[in-house]
XYZ file of C-alpha atoms in Angstrom:
735
model
C -56.993 223.565 147.859
C -55.509 227.059 147.941
C -54.461 228.959 144.839
C -50.747 228.195 145.035
C -51.237 224.480 145.692
C -53.916 224.169 143.019
C -51.702 225.892 140.469
C -48.854 223.452 141.145
C -51.150 220.427 141.164
C -52.747 221.344 137.833
C -49.362 222.059 136.258
C -48.012 218.716 137.462
C -51.087 216.974 136.082
C -50.688 218.735 132.723
C -47.043 217.658 132.517
C -47.646 214.017 133.415
C -50.824 213.733 131.325
C -49.281 215.069 128.111
C -45.782 213.619 128.526
C -46.496 210.017 127.631
C -42.996 209.410 126.220
C -41.091 210.810 129.185
C -39.512 213.813 127.452
C -40.233 216.147 130.375
C -40.109 213.658 133.247
C -38.520 210.261 132.754
C -40.182 207.179 134.304
C -37.271 206.757 136.683
C -37.618 210.355 137.831
C -41.339 209.833 138.448
C -40.534 206.859 140.656
C -38.076 208.985 142.616
C -40.681 211.738 142.949
C -43.239 209.265 144.298
C -40.753 207.845 146.782
C -39.604 211.257 148.044
C -43.158 212.550 148.419
C -44.321 209.446 150.279
C -41.314 209.446 152.593
C -41.976 213.081 153.442
C -45.628 212.262 154.076
C -44.606 209.407 156.380
C -42.563 211.855 158.441
C -45.747 213.845 159.046
C -47.506 210.682 160.171
C -44.697 209.844 162.573
C -45.302 213.233 164.126
C -48.935 212.168 164.639
C -50.074 214.626 161.995
C -52.231 213.026 159.329
C -51.509 214.607 155.970
C -54.724 215.306 154.018
C -54.951 214.025 150.460
C -54.950 217.519 148.935
C -51.806 218.435 150.879
C -50.073 215.283 149.648
C -51.071 216.093 146.064
C -49.546 219.558 146.454
C -46.451 218.070 148.102
C -45.865 215.653 145.260
C -46.517 218.401 142.693
C -43.671 220.436 144.202
C -41.317 217.487 143.757
C -42.497 216.987 140.158
C -41.920 220.633 139.261
C -38.523 220.649 140.966
C -37.452 217.798 138.676
C -38.906 219.431 135.562
C -37.238 222.751 136.400
C -33.801 221.196 135.858
C -34.290 220.808 132.095
C -37.398 222.944 131.444
C -37.234 225.976 133.755
C -39.698 228.026 131.696
C -42.368 225.351 131.986
C -41.806 224.912 135.717
C -41.991 228.700 136.164
C -45.719 228.529 135.368
C -46.302 227.347 138.932
C -46.084 230.999 139.985
C -48.065 233.881 138.416
C -46.092 236.260 136.253
C -44.682 239.183 138.299
C -46.265 241.721 135.975
C -49.721 240.391 136.851
C -49.327 241.494 140.476
C -47.955 244.839 139.347
C -50.874 245.266 136.962
C -53.353 245.032 139.826
C -51.862 248.226 141.272
C -50.892 249.978 138.052
C -54.477 249.989 136.742
C -55.893 251.979 139.732
C -52.868 254.294 139.671
C -53.367 254.851 135.957
C -57.040 255.596 136.574
C -56.035 258.175 139.189
C -53.775 259.900 136.669
C -56.515 259.857 134.050
C -58.928 261.349 136.600
C -56.565 264.227 137.269
C -56.151 264.812 133.538
C -59.900 264.594 132.939
C -60.661 267.671 134.991
C -57.550 269.567 133.909
C -58.370 269.459 130.205
C -60.839 272.331 130.360
C -60.417 275.998 131.368
C -58.331 275.950 134.566
C -60.213 279.006 135.926
C -63.745 277.694 135.429
C -65.907 274.987 136.967
C -68.746 273.970 134.694
C -71.728 272.753 136.716
C -72.905 270.604 133.802
C -69.432 269.436 132.808
C -69.679 266.316 130.692
C -66.711 264.546 132.384
C -68.174 265.138 135.841
C -71.703 264.143 134.927
C -70.385 261.265 132.813
C -68.509 259.755 135.756
C -71.645 259.932 137.892
C -73.894 258.532 135.141
C -71.483 255.701 134.335
C -71.224 254.568 137.945
C -74.971 254.729 138.473
C -75.411 252.577 135.353
C -72.873 250.049 136.644
C -74.685 249.830 139.973
C -77.915 249.096 138.106
C -76.242 246.325 136.106
C -74.686 244.791 139.205
C -78.034 244.867 140.981
C -79.785 243.273 138.019
C -77.095 240.553 137.828
C -78.187 239.339 141.271
C -81.419 238.086 139.722
C -79.908 236.631 136.539
C -79.597 232.895 135.915
C -76.629 231.411 137.774
C -74.041 229.174 136.150
C -73.504 231.323 133.075
C -69.859 232.448 132.880
C -69.265 236.138 133.438
C -67.966 238.248 130.602
C -65.205 239.323 132.979
C -63.783 235.798 132.831
C -62.388 236.566 129.379
C -60.443 239.658 130.447
C -56.727 238.959 130.322
C -57.116 235.582 128.655
C -55.879 236.298 125.194
C -55.626 232.670 124.032
C -56.550 229.229 125.295
C -53.515 227.771 123.565
C -55.396 225.918 120.820
C -53.605 227.746 118.000
C -50.208 227.110 119.550
C -51.092 223.455 119.970
C -51.749 223.169 116.251
C -48.480 224.876 115.406
C -46.125 222.477 117.191
C -47.885 219.216 117.977
C -44.613 217.497 118.882
C -43.393 219.984 121.499
C -44.072 218.277 124.825
C -43.300 221.358 126.924
C -45.617 223.537 124.858
C -48.452 221.018 124.973
C -48.099 220.743 128.745
C -48.201 224.541 129.034
C -51.309 224.773 126.866
C -53.057 222.042 128.839
C -52.192 223.793 132.093
C -53.555 227.165 130.962
C -56.808 225.610 129.823
C -57.210 223.694 133.100
C -56.168 226.658 135.213
C -58.538 229.091 133.522
C -61.373 226.629 134.006
C -60.606 226.052 137.679
C -59.846 229.679 138.556
C -62.779 231.333 136.785
C -64.524 232.494 139.958
C -61.248 233.664 141.461
C -60.343 235.454 138.249
C -63.694 237.262 138.075
C -63.451 238.366 141.725
C -59.921 239.665 141.143
C -60.942 241.581 138.030
C -63.909 243.112 139.884
C -61.669 244.259 142.705
C -59.263 245.935 140.302
C -62.062 247.588 138.304
C -63.813 248.910 141.413
C -60.565 250.363 142.704
C -59.884 251.883 139.294
C -63.320 253.582 139.247
C -62.772 254.965 142.742
C -59.302 256.150 141.754
C -60.676 257.914 138.715
C -63.126 259.896 140.838
C -60.404 260.573 143.388
C -58.215 261.970 140.626
C -60.948 264.400 139.629
C -61.360 265.504 143.245
C -57.609 266.012 143.673
C -57.489 268.052 140.516
C -60.309 270.315 141.693
C -58.932 270.830 145.183
C -55.276 271.252 144.317
C -55.938 273.751 141.521
C -58.332 275.582 143.819
C -55.417 276.408 146.111
C -53.802 278.678 143.502
C -56.716 279.492 141.180
C -59.951 281.369 141.805
C -62.708 279.402 140.139
C -65.587 281.019 138.313
C -68.523 278.628 138.660
C -71.323 278.523 136.131
C -72.800 276.636 133.237
C -73.490 276.882 129.534
C -75.563 274.788 127.168
C -77.192 274.974 123.761
C -80.201 272.788 124.534
C -80.655 273.182 128.294
C -82.280 276.147 130.007
C -82.116 277.338 133.619
C -85.098 275.147 134.578
C -83.466 271.955 133.279
C -80.100 272.777 134.859
C -81.861 273.589 138.132
C -83.492 270.126 138.161
C -80.171 268.484 137.406
C -78.387 270.343 140.207
C -81.231 269.691 142.640
C -80.879 265.932 142.020
C -77.096 266.051 142.327
C -77.381 267.989 145.590
C -79.312 265.167 147.342
C -76.446 262.663 147.758
C -74.030 265.497 148.535
C -76.157 266.472 151.522
C -75.136 263.167 153.150
C -71.615 264.577 153.535
C -71.905 268.377 153.649
C -74.829 270.760 154.326
C -75.562 273.041 151.342
C -77.786 276.094 151.087
C -80.812 275.922 148.861
C -80.871 277.660 145.493
C -83.577 278.676 143.014
C -84.033 278.793 139.281
C -83.120 282.488 139.344
C -79.836 281.671 141.099
C -79.073 279.096 138.460
C -79.942 281.485 135.614
C -77.497 284.045 136.981
C -74.694 281.482 136.698
C -74.954 281.160 132.905
C -71.629 282.031 131.294
C -73.158 283.119 127.986
C -75.144 285.830 129.784
C -72.040 287.142 131.500
C -72.870 285.379 134.743
C -70.893 283.044 136.917
C -70.113 283.128 140.618
C -66.698 284.486 141.469
C -66.565 282.515 144.705
C -67.340 278.911 143.711
C -66.163 277.084 146.814
C -69.594 275.734 147.861
C -70.256 274.435 144.375
C -66.822 272.705 144.280
C -67.471 271.066 147.633
C -70.847 269.949 146.388
C -69.203 268.086 143.508
C -66.547 266.645 145.808
C -69.266 265.334 148.129
C -71.178 264.016 145.119
C -68.200 261.998 143.850
C -67.435 260.692 147.332
C -70.987 259.490 148.003
C -71.877 258.230 144.544
C -68.542 256.872 143.326
C -65.751 256.484 145.871
C -67.585 255.043 148.876
C -69.758 252.570 146.906
C -66.790 251.465 144.822
C -64.644 250.902 147.873
C -67.408 248.821 149.444
C -67.727 246.776 146.251
C -63.942 246.393 146.040
C -63.902 245.157 149.632
C -66.621 242.614 148.846
C -64.727 241.457 145.750
C -61.507 241.180 147.772
C -63.291 239.018 150.352
C -64.617 236.768 147.592
C -61.154 236.638 146.050
C -59.663 235.589 149.376
C -62.347 232.949 149.858
C -61.862 231.499 146.370
C -58.053 231.591 146.644
C -58.217 229.493 149.819
C -60.588 226.901 148.357
C -60.138 226.655 144.601
C -62.553 224.141 143.016
C -60.211 221.335 141.891
C -61.905 217.992 141.314
C -59.786 215.595 143.350
C -62.017 212.713 142.245
C -60.426 212.737 138.780
C -58.406 209.578 137.961
C -55.066 211.393 138.045
C -55.613 212.893 141.481
C -57.095 209.639 142.774
C -53.942 207.813 141.693
C -51.726 210.383 143.399
C -53.833 210.403 146.557
C -53.629 206.601 146.681
C -49.867 206.924 147.203
C -50.479 208.502 150.592
C -51.336 205.138 152.115
C -49.034 202.149 151.893
C -50.417 199.375 149.711
C -50.384 195.868 151.103
C -51.484 192.876 149.076
C -51.699 189.311 150.341
C -51.080 186.904 147.483
C -52.435 183.453 148.162
C -50.581 180.549 146.537
C -52.500 177.331 145.983
C -50.188 174.562 144.796
C -50.983 170.868 144.796
C -47.322 169.804 144.713
C -44.280 171.116 146.481
C -42.142 171.072 143.344
C -44.659 173.322 141.568
C -44.422 175.837 144.385
C -40.621 175.864 144.240
C -40.580 176.289 140.460
C -43.068 179.134 140.668
C -41.131 181.022 143.345
C -37.903 180.631 141.381
C -39.573 181.843 138.211
C -40.746 185.085 139.794
C -37.368 185.717 141.426
C -38.594 185.440 145.013
C -35.895 185.788 147.642
C -36.164 182.747 149.970
C -34.605 184.706 152.827
C -37.287 187.430 152.573
C -40.350 185.155 152.392
C -43.219 185.510 153.080
C -42.552 189.042 151.738
C -42.337 188.881 147.958
C -41.510 192.553 147.467
C -41.518 195.702 149.571
C -40.706 199.372 149.138
C -39.172 202.039 151.343
C -42.606 203.663 151.650
C -44.141 200.578 153.269
C -45.756 198.952 150.221
C -45.543 195.178 150.361
C -46.887 192.019 148.776
C -46.834 189.004 151.056
C -47.185 185.361 150.160
C -49.833 183.276 151.894
C -49.686 179.516 151.351
C -53.233 178.247 150.936
C -53.808 174.682 152.131
C -54.777 172.412 149.272
C -57.314 170.449 151.303
C -60.955 171.605 151.260
C -62.137 173.752 154.152
C -63.932 172.035 157.010
C -67.645 171.578 156.624
C -69.931 174.230 158.069
C -70.542 173.437 161.712
C -74.049 173.016 163.025
C -75.623 175.980 164.781
C -74.611 176.106 168.472
C -77.096 174.380 170.722
C -76.167 175.766 174.156
C -75.626 179.269 175.470
C -71.830 178.922 175.839
C -71.364 177.900 172.201
C -73.595 180.735 171.064
C -71.479 183.242 173.029
C -68.291 181.897 171.495
C -69.830 182.044 168.032
C -71.087 185.601 168.446
C -67.675 186.724 169.780
C -66.129 185.690 166.481
C -63.922 182.889 167.795
C -62.679 181.213 164.699
C -60.022 178.746 163.842
C -56.748 180.359 162.821
C -56.663 178.406 159.603
C -60.065 179.784 158.631
C -58.810 183.325 159.244
C -55.835 182.834 156.929
C -58.177 181.755 154.188
C -60.091 185.020 154.296
C -57.009 187.263 154.169
C -56.037 186.666 150.533
C -56.575 189.505 148.082
C -55.705 187.377 145.042
C -55.004 183.659 144.772
C -52.527 182.166 142.286
C -53.594 178.614 141.438
C -50.812 176.414 140.066
C -52.164 173.743 137.690
C -49.997 170.888 136.457
C -52.445 167.957 136.244
C -55.925 167.712 134.709
C -57.626 167.161 138.057
C -56.006 170.110 139.859
C -58.644 172.627 138.870
C -61.487 170.482 140.080
C -59.800 169.550 143.352
C -58.977 173.178 144.106
C -62.507 174.440 143.446
C -63.814 173.927 147.042
C -60.836 175.808 148.458
C -61.226 178.716 146.043
C -64.977 178.868 146.640
C -64.366 179.157 150.363
C -61.802 181.934 149.886
C -64.087 183.914 147.555
C -61.055 185.804 146.221
C -60.041 186.554 142.602
C -57.988 183.770 141.031
C -55.043 183.870 138.613
C -54.460 180.489 136.964
C -50.887 179.529 136.120
C -50.512 176.505 133.881
C -47.363 174.624 134.744
C -48.013 172.440 131.704
C -50.687 172.849 129.015
C -54.063 174.510 129.378
C -55.835 177.812 129.768
C -54.378 180.587 131.874
C -51.012 182.211 132.312
C -48.383 179.847 130.926
C -45.483 179.048 133.229
C -43.156 178.930 130.214
C -43.922 182.604 129.653
C -43.805 183.412 133.347
C -40.244 182.107 133.686
C -38.886 184.556 131.112
C -36.525 187.081 132.624
C -38.200 190.496 133.236
C -41.093 190.074 130.768
C -42.513 187.078 132.635
C -42.583 188.948 135.933
C -44.516 191.793 134.354
C -47.050 189.339 132.917
C -47.768 187.998 136.424
C -48.060 191.501 137.907
C -50.471 192.547 135.154
C -52.608 189.474 135.808
C -52.724 190.248 139.544
C -53.615 193.887 138.858
C -56.501 192.847 136.622
C -57.774 190.478 139.314
C -57.791 193.172 142.014
C -60.837 195.423 142.465
C -60.745 198.635 140.473
C -60.271 200.832 143.530
C -57.099 198.971 144.545
C -55.337 198.952 141.181
C -53.933 202.448 141.545
C -52.316 201.479 144.832
C -50.994 198.237 143.353
C -48.889 200.332 140.965
C -46.631 201.072 143.931
C -45.901 197.381 144.307
C -45.322 197.025 140.561
C -42.825 199.875 140.666
C -41.084 198.412 143.688
C -40.845 195.072 141.877
C -39.428 196.686 138.733
C -37.025 198.767 140.813
C -35.733 195.583 142.428
C -35.268 193.959 139.008
C -33.478 197.051 137.721
C -31.237 197.064 140.782
C -30.280 193.426 140.200
C -29.495 194.171 136.576
C -27.509 197.274 137.505
C -25.458 195.366 140.072
C -24.689 192.757 137.432
C -23.694 195.311 134.796
C -21.574 197.207 137.298
C -19.625 194.007 137.883
C -19.225 193.547 134.112
C -18.125 197.171 133.645
C -15.513 196.940 136.399
C -14.177 193.684 134.929
C -13.980 195.085 131.379
C -12.252 198.310 132.451
C -9.842 196.321 134.600
C -8.950 194.207 131.562
C -8.483 197.299 129.401
C -5.894 198.701 131.840
C -3.751 195.565 131.977
C -0.366 195.784 130.259
C 3.036 194.165 130.455
C 6.409 195.255 129.120
C 8.382 192.647 127.187
C 12.057 193.166 127.865
C 13.221 190.973 124.943
C 14.475 192.913 121.934
C 12.367 193.588 118.881
C 12.664 191.571 115.713
C 15.938 192.322 113.924
C 18.659 190.604 111.957
C 19.469 188.525 115.035
C 15.958 187.108 114.856
C 17.074 184.750 112.140
C 18.691 182.694 114.867
C 16.432 180.127 116.465
C 17.551 180.935 120.002
C 16.770 184.628 119.608
C 13.308 183.945 118.201
C 12.536 181.549 121.029
C 13.668 184.105 123.626
C 11.410 186.778 122.163
C 8.449 184.413 121.975
C 9.049 183.233 125.524
C 9.147 186.807 126.837
C 5.895 187.639 125.146
C 4.373 184.424 126.389
C 5.312 185.196 129.969
C 3.813 188.684 129.681
C 0.624 187.201 128.309
C 0.521 184.667 131.115
C 0.800 187.356 133.772
C -2.032 189.387 132.243
C -4.083 186.220 131.833
C -3.732 185.358 135.498
C -4.898 188.782 136.634
C -7.867 188.912 134.286
C -8.771 185.329 135.136
C -9.015 186.300 138.813
C -11.108 189.343 137.903
C -13.376 187.192 135.741
C -13.957 184.731 138.544
C -14.826 187.571 140.896
C -17.227 189.002 138.322
C -18.940 185.626 137.874
C -19.389 185.298 141.642
C -20.936 188.779 141.815
C -23.302 187.916 138.951
C -24.463 184.802 140.758
C -24.899 186.682 144.025
C -26.878 189.519 142.408
C -29.245 187.033 140.769
C -29.626 184.646 143.695
C -27.753 181.667 142.216
C -25.737 179.467 144.553
C -22.014 179.111 143.876
C -22.322 175.328 143.625
C -24.193 175.849 140.323
C -21.204 177.597 138.726
C -19.738 174.428 137.213
C -23.069 173.395 135.716
C -23.598 176.827 134.157
C -20.085 176.786 132.669
C -20.673 173.322 131.234
C -23.927 174.403 129.574
C -22.280 177.435 128.032
C -19.239 175.537 126.836
C -21.445 172.835 125.380
C -23.510 175.363 123.425
C -20.861 177.869 122.351
C -17.887 175.861 121.027
C -16.454 178.016 118.237
C -13.296 178.756 116.334
C -12.516 182.478 116.328
C -9.672 183.567 114.027
C -7.946 186.859 114.712
C -6.058 188.970 112.215
C -2.257 188.893 112.506
C -2.070 192.648 113.007
C -4.044 192.242 116.232
C -2.189 189.199 117.367
C 1.267 190.752 117.342
C 2.655 187.262 117.539
C 3.221 186.386 113.887
C 5.791 183.629 113.528
C 5.590 182.653 117.184
C 6.014 179.094 118.265
C 3.090 176.835 119.087
C 2.177 174.971 122.186
C 1.547 177.810 124.695
C -0.923 176.890 127.417
C -2.688 179.680 129.341
C -5.172 178.099 131.712
C -6.811 176.317 128.782
C -5.583 175.013 125.447
C -4.511 177.819 123.107
C -3.003 177.216 119.683
C -0.577 179.877 118.473
C -0.341 179.484 114.732
C 1.691 181.424 112.243
C -0.315 184.290 110.864
C -2.893 184.373 113.627
C -4.506 182.808 116.680
C -7.348 180.337 116.975
C -9.254 179.167 119.996
C -9.873 175.588 120.897
C -13.047 174.447 122.620
C -11.993 175.376 126.151
C -10.514 178.654 124.962
C -13.751 179.455 123.150
C -15.549 179.153 126.464
C -13.212 181.722 127.942
C -13.354 184.148 125.020
C -17.069 184.004 124.391
C -18.374 183.323 127.879
C -15.678 184.873 130.050
C -14.104 183.755 133.284
C -11.443 181.459 131.757
C -7.846 182.475 131.261
C -7.826 181.276 127.648
C -9.655 184.351 126.339
C -6.411 186.329 126.702
C -5.057 184.729 123.535
C -7.800 185.956 121.256
C -6.264 189.312 120.406
C -3.343 191.428 121.516
C -2.325 195.030 121.114
C 1.461 195.422 120.913
C 3.141 198.807 120.961
C 6.499 200.232 121.874
C 7.132 201.932 125.216
C 9.299 205.068 125.570
C 12.200 202.803 126.550
C 11.873 200.801 123.352
C 10.369 197.731 125.027
C 7.249 196.049 123.676
C 4.029 196.602 125.656
C 1.387 193.857 125.461
C -2.289 194.789 125.983
C -5.701 193.468 125.011
C -6.969 194.951 121.771
C -10.343 196.674 121.393
C -11.651 193.607 119.575
C -10.749 191.364 122.488
C -12.349 193.736 124.993
C -15.522 193.723 122.904
C -15.436 189.914 122.944
C -14.937 190.038 126.713
C -18.075 192.176 127.070
C -19.998 189.766 124.857
C -18.796 186.923 127.061
C -19.860 188.694 130.240
C -23.314 189.550 128.884
C -23.838 185.950 127.798
C -22.845 184.782 131.239
C -25.271 187.215 132.872
C -28.135 186.030 130.647
C -27.346 182.415 131.435
C -27.211 183.081 135.184
C -30.416 185.158 135.148
C -32.285 182.369 133.358
C -30.760 179.751 135.644
C -32.088 181.704 138.613
C -35.580 181.446 137.094
C -35.288 177.685 136.659
C -34.329 177.669 132.969
C -31.175 175.598 132.612
C -31.134 175.299 128.846
C -28.939 177.714 126.908
C -30.532 179.212 123.815
C -28.309 179.426 120.746
C -29.967 182.757 119.818
C -28.362 184.504 122.774
C -24.927 184.832 121.205
C -26.237 186.361 117.985
C -28.291 188.923 119.897
C -25.455 189.819 122.240
C -22.915 190.088 119.417
C -25.241 192.304 117.401
C -25.837 194.697 120.323
C -22.149 194.937 121.189
C -21.061 195.461 117.603
C -23.671 198.203 117.211
C -21.950 200.053 120.077
C -18.419 199.286 118.899
C -17.366 202.922 118.532
C -18.880 203.846 121.880
C -17.048 201.029 123.643
C -13.785 201.946 121.908
C -13.966 205.344 123.593
C -14.220 203.673 126.995
C -11.255 201.385 126.268
C -9.032 204.237 125.103
C -9.986 206.380 128.088
C -9.363 203.525 130.515
C -5.854 203.043 129.097
C -4.891 206.719 129.299
C -6.720 208.216 132.286
C -5.153 208.042 135.745
C -8.524 207.369 137.427
C -10.568 205.161 135.097
C -12.896 204.010 137.893
C -15.042 207.047 137.225
C -16.020 205.383 133.942
C -17.750 202.507 135.750
C -21.190 204.157 136.311
C -21.377 205.426 132.738
C -20.307 202.127 131.174
C -22.653 200.207 133.490
C -25.524 202.407 132.276
C -24.711 201.583 128.651
C -24.489 197.887 129.472
C -27.870 198.136 131.228
C -29.420 199.319 127.981
C -27.727 196.551 125.977
C -28.841 193.828 128.396
C -32.438 195.104 128.493
C -32.571 195.202 124.700
C -31.237 191.644 124.447
C -33.645 190.308 127.089
C -36.579 192.061 125.467
C -35.727 190.509 122.091
C -35.081 186.958 123.289
C -38.045 187.052 125.727
C -40.825 188.806 123.802
């Protein structure tokens, strides 16, 4: 994996490994990332180009970082090196060049000292470095180089202790630690290249200083020393002359010639060109050329390491990601001894009869198919073939089709409802030799059907049992099927809550103007009071009819989203009415009908009493469950229009009750779809508690729906809130 891909992959791993609570990347966003990456990989396969695992890991990492960059751009920016790091690789050699120029210019500009400490120091330092590099070739391998620590000021441990709750910071720390560990060889090669270039630049700076100043200055060449005599200086110059001879030819010199160059004795050559060229050749041969060769070698190593960074793709995280590259297909065998058990099981897990034998599938090609396993024992092992034709058929692998279907099950679900089922199914399961998940339709050991039929939580229990039964190497791939299953469940819930949201917002927008006059002195007359009450009643009836039609449409959409036939509607309504018969008083200020006459009928029996409204049994079904016209009488919001007429609308309290009714209906339908026809009395308390907890939030939606010209834009947001409420209720009633 090259440097850029490895950097992104390690950053993505750090984010997903440290972000267990989804602060940086929500679970839904991870599912979208997986789907997008796999779809893009499938496009490569359609072009007959097989995408390697490391390329897919890098591809998915790009999608992960693109999502994280929306809310955490600084964290996502770690996928690229800092710009100053690239600049630093060039600024260090340039700085060394400047220092080299300054090194030679510090002394007397008219003199060249043959035993100048800067010149001899540069040569000595480089020779020492060459010795160390040569010795390092024979040192024990595997020990980290001291160069690995250059530029790494902190491994992030201190920062991690400062803010343990900062998910972005912890991900950044984890990435730096992983990146430094993976890029150590690359980092050392890069540092070596920069240091070799800097050493060559330093020597080049000295050479430029000597040559440029020599154009306008006449050098006096000589030497001076307190401890060295002409003999010692002669030996030094004779050694320094040897490498210089590889570049330029130089005349020989003697001890007497060297003694005459001593500055303290008034010596020094007025024409020092040959000596300057000797030092130039010395720096070129000893410093510049070797350093450039070493820099070239380091650059080659850097290029090699950058193209193949050592990232362990066998780690669990990368194995899980790589497993997404191939579509996961699981064949789930179903062994049932009775047809009714099979039907109950398929209903409990929400299987779509029209899609069978496919239980679930994803856009990326993942699928779990159902294989019905015959309940009768497999045929007995045939005798070995006696003639040559039978032996040929046997060796060619001709087998009965039924026997082939038995061997294609990855996991078998065994439905047990009678004591003898386990024993009678043993020969079949032994022949299949596949892992078995026992589902007890009654009492006994194994996964209980009563738990399996719970909405959402029961499905997850079955999927977990199947995952545990699969071999370890296939569990990572099975996560794709689990996510596809959960995505389908979430989509069903979202479709249901969208229908509820549209119905509730439609009800909030309904209003009618009452043309009868307001209460006044004339209201003391019976005829006037009856006219006003009749006008209000007619307005209420018109609203009731519209909302009743909307409620019926919503109920049909709920049944369709959850796979319940329309012919079950009456039975569901009867169960709900039977369980939730209540009397719900409403304050007179919300009724707006104080003193009205009794006896109004609005699709179901409604009693209009002085001082408030109460619901009868049929009306309670409408108000609490929804779908009946009687709920309209529960609460009203009366206000005056600009023309002075009275406007009749549903109050916030009634809209809250309508939402409670719709949620209860959804829960009843979802359980009915799973084969649970009994209505639990706990549902209403849970639903009421969740809705009342969001009373202020819902009030904002109702007010906006009444005042905004385009309230349909509120549907997605309200549906999202209702999703959360429904999930919380289902989680509490189905632990």
